[in-house]
Amino acid sequence: MKPFDFVKPDDQEAAISALAAHSPNVRILAGGTDYLVELKHVSQSPGTVVDVSQIAELKGIEETEDGLRIGAGVTHSAIMADPLIEKHVPAMIHAAHTIGAVQTRNLGTLGGNLVTCVPSMDSGPTLVALDAEVTVAGPDGSRRIPLTEFFVGPRKTILAPHELLIDVIIPKRNLGKPTNFYKFGLRKGQALALVNAASSLWVEDGKFKDVRISLGAVSPVVVRAPKAEAVLEGKPVSDDLISEAGKIAVTECNPIDDFRASLDYRRDLIDVLTRRTLQAAVEIAAQE
Amino acid sequence: MDVTLTVNGEEKSVSVPPETTLLRLLRDDLNLTGAKIGCDVGDCGACTVIMDGIAVNSCLVLAGQAGGRSVETIEGLADLDAYHPLQKNFEDLGSLQCGFCGPGMILTAKQLLDDNPNPSKEEIQDALAGNLCRCTGYTKIVEAVADAAAEMRGDKQAA
C-alpha cells in the first residue's frame, strides 16, 4: 500500500470535520472489505484515510417517527441478528446473508455496500424495492434523498469527498411489506451476483398494490423496472401477469456482456428473478 | 503510528506505518505467524483472527483500526499440553493436510461454536464458506467441528 495518513475520529461530527479538512484528498474507511482491496492495488496514495468503522452513532438500528432507521456503519452480521429488522424487513436479513462469507459480513457495513456502489451490490435491490431514503451529511448540514438518487454510476454516488453517509431509512408505510430478495451467483459463498432482484408488494382485495421491482447487476446502478411494475399495479394477482412483468423487466435493463455471464444469460436471469421474487412476495402476502 | 491492542489477553504496543494491516502487524511485529498470508484480499480466510469476539480477515483490517481492540489468534487458543477441543478433533480426524488453512478454519469455527454450541451440518458449512481449503474437500473439517461442538457440550467423551 502507498503511504497515507490515518485518522480515527471519535464521532460523526469529528468525522465530517476531518473529511472537510482533508478534502478532496481523503477517503472514508468503514468495513474495509472493498476499500482495503482497492488500497492494496492503487498506485497513488489516497492522502488521508478517515476510519469511521468504530463510530457508535453510525451503528444504531431504531424505529423512528419516519420508519426504521439503520445506521450506515451497521455491519451485515448485525443486520442478520437484529430483531427490529427481522420483524419489519426480513428480506434484508436474507440479502445480508448472501454477502461474502461470515468474515466479510462481520466487517462490511450497509453504508459501505451502498457507497461502494458496485452494480451487483446485494444490499441495493431490497432497499430500493422498499423506497428507502438515505441521509447524507457534510459540514453545512444534512439532507435526505431517495436511495435511487444516491446512486450515480458504477462505483460512483452523489457523495462529495467531504460528505458522509449517515443512515438508511425504510419508510414507515413499508415496514412489514411483503418483500423477497433473490441473488443468483455461481456459488453460495463469496460470489458476486450475476443478477440480483427484489420485489415488494401488497395484495389488497386480490389485487397488486404498490408493486416495486428492483434489479442489480443489470445496469450501471441498481434500478427499478417501472413498466413491469405498472403492468401489475391494481390488477388481480395472476401467474400470467407475473410472467408478463418478467418479460417487460428485461426490456428495462441494460446488462453487460462479460466473462461472468453473457448478455443473453443475464437477460434470461432478469426474467426469471423478476418472476421468482414477485411470486415469493405474493406468497408472503398470502400468509399474512 | 503507535498502536496499542490486546493480543491473546496481553496488551501490546507497536509502532507501524498506517498502511500496515493487522495481519502484517501480528506476523512481522509480534512474531505471531499462525495467521497466514494467503490471498491478502479477503477471499481465502487463511488470515482469520477473532477481533472483539468476531471472526475477521486480518488482511482487511488496518493496524489503526485494531487499536484498542482485543484480538485472539491461533497461538492464544491453547498450548501444547492442552489443545482446544477444535484442535484436538481436527488432529484426531486428520482434518488437515498441508495445514495452511487450519488456523483460520479453527478460529472461524471457534466463533461459530461461541455463538451457537449446537450447529447443524449446514450451519457449519455456511460458517466456513469463507475459509478455503484446497487439500481436503472439507468433509473431515466439518465432521471435526461437529465433534468438537459435541465434546464442548458434554455430549461426547473426549477421545
PDB file of N, CA, C and O in Angstrom, chain B residues 83-113:
ATOM      1  N   TYR B  83      -4.710 -28.893  24.117  1.00  0.00           N
ATOM      2  CA  TYR B  83      -5.337 -28.402  22.895  1.00  0.00           C
ATOM      3  C   TYR B  83      -6.777 -27.982  23.159  1.00  0.00           C
ATOM      4  O   TYR B  83      -7.456 -28.552  24.019  1.00  0.00           O
ATOM      5  N   HIS B  84      -7.234 -27.032  22.385  1.00  0.00           N
ATOM      6  CA  HIS B  84      -8.654 -26.701  22.345  1.00  0.00           C
ATOM      7  C   HIS B  84      -9.382 -27.888  21.710  1.00  0.00           C
ATOM      8  O   HIS B  84      -8.825 -28.570  20.838  1.00  0.00           O
ATOM      9  N   PRO B  85     -10.623 -28.179  22.113  1.00  0.00           N
ATOM     10  CA  PRO B  85     -11.354 -29.310  21.510  1.00  0.00           C
ATOM     11  C   PRO B  85     -11.373 -29.258  19.979  1.00  0.00           C
ATOM     12  O   PRO B  85     -11.348 -30.317  19.321  1.00  0.00           O
ATOM     13  N   LEU B  86     -11.416 -28.073  19.397  1.00  0.00           N
ATOM     14  CA  LEU B  86     -11.385 -27.982  17.938  1.00  0.00           C
ATOM     15  C   LEU B  86     -10.057 -28.518  17.397  1.00  0.00           C
ATOM     16  O   LEU B  86     -10.023 -29.321  16.465  1.00  0.00           O
ATOM     17  N   GLN B  87      -8.969 -28.078  18.024  1.00  0.00           N
ATOM     18  CA  GLN B  87      -7.654 -28.527  17.561  1.00  0.00           C
ATOM     19  C   GLN B  87      -7.518 -30.038  17.703  1.00  0.00           C
ATOM     20  O   GLN B  87      -7.024 -30.734  16.815  1.00  0.00           O
ATOM     21  N   LYS B  88      -8.010 -30.534  18.843  1.00  0.00           N
ATOM     22  CA  LYS B  88      -7.896 -31.966  19.123  1.00  0.00           C
ATOM     23  C   LYS B  88      -8.693 -32.792  18.115  1.00  0.00           C
ATOM     24  O   LYS B  88      -8.218 -33.796  17.591  1.00  0.00           O
ATOM     25  N   ASN B  89      -9.896 -32.352  17.830  1.00  0.00           N
ATOM     26  CA  ASN B  89     -10.730 -33.113  16.888  1.00  0.00           C
ATOM     27  C   ASN B  89     -10.231 -32.994  15.453  1.00  0.00           C
ATOM     28  O   ASN B  89     -10.369 -33.928  14.678  1.00  0.00           O
ATOM     29  N   PHE B  90      -9.667 -31.846  15.100  1.00  0.00           N
ATOM     30  CA  PHE B  90      -9.034 -31.730  13.776  1.00  0.00           C
ATOM     31  C   PHE B  90      -7.883 -32.734  13.678  1.00  0.00           C
ATOM     32  O   PHE B  90      -7.706 -33.399  12.666  1.00  0.00           O
ATOM     33  N   GLU B  91      -7.115 -32.855  14.759  1.00  0.00           N
ATOM     34  CA  GLU B  91      -5.981 -33.778  14.755  1.00  0.00           C
ATOM     35  C   GLU B  91      -6.482 -35.222  14.704  1.00  0.00           C
ATOM     36  O   GLU B  91      -6.017 -36.034  13.897  1.00  0.00           O
ATOM     37  N   ASP B  92      -7.461 -35.544  15.547  1.00  0.00           N
ATOM     38  CA  ASP B  92      -7.954 -36.926  15.626  1.00  0.00           C
ATOM     39  C   ASP B  92      -8.500 -37.408  14.288  1.00  0.00           C
ATOM     40  O   ASP B  92      -8.308 -38.560  13.898  1.00  0.00           O
ATOM     41  N   LEU B  93      -9.211 -36.526  13.591  1.00  0.00           N
ATOM     42  CA  LEU B  93      -9.849 -36.940  12.339  1.00  0.00           C
ATOM     43  C   LEU B  93      -8.935 -36.774  11.124  1.00  0.00           C
ATOM     44  O   LEU B  93      -9.295 -37.180  10.031  1.00  0.00           O
ATOM     45  N   GLY B  94      -7.773 -36.170  11.320  1.00  0.00           N
ATOM     46  CA  GLY B  94      -6.919 -35.878  10.172  1.00  0.00           C
ATOM     47  C   GLY B  94      -7.586 -34.881   9.242  1.00  0.00           C
ATOM     48  O   GLY B  94      -7.605 -35.051   8.019  1.00  0.00           O
ATOM     49  N   SER B  95      -8.135 -33.826   9.831  1.00  0.00           N
ATOM     50  CA  SER B  95      -8.922 -32.882   9.041  1.00  0.00           C
ATOM     51  C   SER B  95      -8.072 -31.967   8.178  1.00  0.00           C
ATOM     52  O   SER B  95      -8.596 -31.288   7.297  1.00  0.00           O
ATOM     53  N   LEU B  96      -6.776 -31.899   8.471  1.00  0.00           N
ATOM     54  CA  LEU B  96      -5.913 -31.007   7.696  1.00  0.00           C
ATOM     55  C   LEU B  96      -4.858 -31.828   6.970  1.00  0.00           C
ATOM     56  O   LEU B  96      -4.435 -32.880   7.454  1.00  0.00           O
ATOM     57  N   GLN B  97      -4.462 -31.336   5.812  1.00  0.00           N
ATOM     58  CA  GLN B  97      -3.347 -31.985   5.120  1.00  0.00           C
ATOM     59  C   GLN B  97      -2.151 -31.034   5.138  1.00  0.00           C
ATOM     60  O   GLN B  97      -1.291 -31.132   5.987  1.00  0.00           O
ATOM     61  N   CYS B  98      -2.129 -30.033   4.259  1.00  0.00           N
ATOM     62  CA  CYS B  98      -0.979 -29.111   4.323  1.00  0.00           C
ATOM     63  C   CYS B  98      -1.063 -28.209   5.546  1.00  0.00           C
ATOM     64  O   CYS B  98      -0.058 -27.750   6.057  1.00  0.00           O
ATOM     65  N   GLY B  99      -2.277 -27.930   6.002  1.00  0.00           N
ATOM     66  CA  GLY B  99      -2.442 -27.172   7.243  1.00  0.00           C
ATOM     67  C   GLY B  99      -2.491 -25.669   7.110  1.00  0.00           C
ATOM     68  O   GLY B  99      -2.729 -24.964   8.082  1.00  0.00           O
ATOM     69  N   PHE B 100      -2.274 -25.163   5.899  1.00  0.00           N
ATOM     70  CA  PHE B 100      -2.202 -23.703   5.715  1.00  0.00           C
ATOM     71  C   PHE B 100      -3.501 -23.016   6.108  1.00  0.00           C
ATOM     72  O   PHE B 100      -3.502 -21.925   6.660  1.00  0.00           O
ATOM     73  N   CYS B 101      -4.634 -23.679   5.838  1.00  0.00           N
ATOM     74  CA  CYS B 101      -5.932 -23.069   6.141  1.00  0.00           C
ATOM     75  C   CYS B 101      -6.336 -23.289   7.592  1.00  0.00           C
ATOM     76  O   CYS B 101      -7.322 -22.715   8.054  1.00  0.00           O
ATOM     77  N   GLY B 102      -5.583 -24.139   8.307  1.00  0.00           N
ATOM     78  CA  GLY B 102      -6.005 -24.596   9.625  1.00  0.00           C
ATOM     79  C   GLY B 102      -6.281 -23.507  10.649  1.00  0.00           C
ATOM     80  O   GLY B 102      -7.359 -23.489  11.264  1.00  0.00           O
ATOM     81  N   PRO B 103      -5.314 -22.601  10.886  1.00  0.00           N
ATOM     82  CA  PRO B 103      -5.568 -21.580  11.913  1.00  0.00           C
ATOM     83  C   PRO B 103      -6.839 -20.777  11.643  1.00  0.00           C
ATOM     84  O   PRO B 103      -7.645 -20.559  12.560  1.00  0.00           O
ATOM     85  N   GLY B 104      -7.018 -20.359  10.391  1.00  0.00           N
ATOM     86  CA  GLY B 104      -8.216 -19.578  10.054  1.00  0.00           C
ATOM     87  C   GLY B 104      -9.471 -20.417  10.197  1.00  0.00           C
ATOM     88  O   GLY B 104     -10.500 -19.963  10.726  1.00  0.00           O
ATOM     89  N   MET B 105      -9.381 -21.646   9.731  1.00  0.00           N
ATOM     90  CA  MET B 105     -10.527 -22.553   9.793  1.00  0.00           C
ATOM     91  C   MET B 105     -10.959 -22.747  11.253  1.00  0.00           C
ATOM     92  O   MET B 105     -12.146 -22.679  11.586  1.00  0.00           O
ATOM     93  N   ILE B 106      -9.983 -23.003  12.114  1.00  0.00           N
ATOM     94  CA  ILE B 106     -10.288 -23.288  13.520  1.00  0.00           C
ATOM     95  C   ILE B 106     -10.834 -22.040  14.228  1.00  0.00           C
ATOM     96  O   ILE B 106     -11.772 -22.132  15.025  1.00  0.00           O
ATOM     97  N   LEU B 107     -10.289 -20.873  13.918  1.00  0.00           N
ATOM     98  CA  LEU B 107     -10.789 -19.657  14.577  1.00  0.00           C
ATOM     99  C   LEU B 107     -12.195 -19.297  14.097  1.00  0.00           C
ATOM    100  O   LEU B 107     -13.032 -18.864  14.883  1.00  0.00           O
ATOM    101  N   THR B 108     -12.473 -19.496  12.816  1.00  0.00           N
ATOM    102  CA  THR B 108     -13.841 -19.252  12.336  1.00  0.00           C
ATOM    103  C   THR B 108     -14.799 -20.214  13.021  1.00  0.00           C
ATOM    104  O   THR B 108     -15.893 -19.830  13.452  1.00  0.00           O
ATOM    105  N   ALA B 109     -14.372 -21.484  13.129  1.00  0.00           N
ATOM    106  CA  ALA B 109     -15.209 -22.484  13.803  1.00  0.00           C
ATOM    107  C   ALA B 109     -15.400 -22.121  15.270  1.00  0.00           C
ATOM    108  O   ALA B 109     -16.480 -22.318  15.834  1.00  0.00           O
ATOM    109  N   LYS B 110     -14.363 -21.565  15.886  1.00  0.00           N
ATOM    110  CA  LYS B 110     -14.487 -21.196  17.300  1.00  0.00           C
ATOM    111  C   LYS B 110     -15.548 -20.110  17.476  1.00  0.00           C
ATOM    112  O   LYS B 110     -16.375 -20.186  18.385  1.00  0.00           O
ATOM    113  N   GLN B 111     -15.544 -19.124  16.576  1.00  0.00           N
ATOM    114  CA  GLN B 111     -16.580 -18.097  16.708  1.00  0.00           C
ATOM    115  C   GLN B 111     -17.966 -18.701  16.524  1.00  0.00           C
ATOM    116  O   GLN B 111     -18.915 -18.368  17.228  1.00  0.00           O
ATOM    117  N   LEU B 112     -18.080 -19.631  15.564  1.00  0.00           N
ATOM    118  CA  LEU B 112     -19.375 -20.295  15.350  1.00  0.00           C
ATOM    119  C   LEU B 112     -19.837 -20.969  16.641  1.00  0.00           C
ATOM    120  O   LEU B 112     -20.977 -20.788  17.077  1.00  0.00           O
ATOM    121  N   LEU B 113     -18.929 -21.740  17.256  1.00  0.00           N
ATOM    122  CA  LEU B 113     -19.329 -22.503  18.457  1.00  0.00           C
ATOM    123  C   LEU B 113     -19.557 -21.585  19.661  1.00  0.00           C
ATOM    124  O   LEU B 113     -20.369 -21.901  20.528  1.00  0.00           O
TER     125      LEU B 113
END
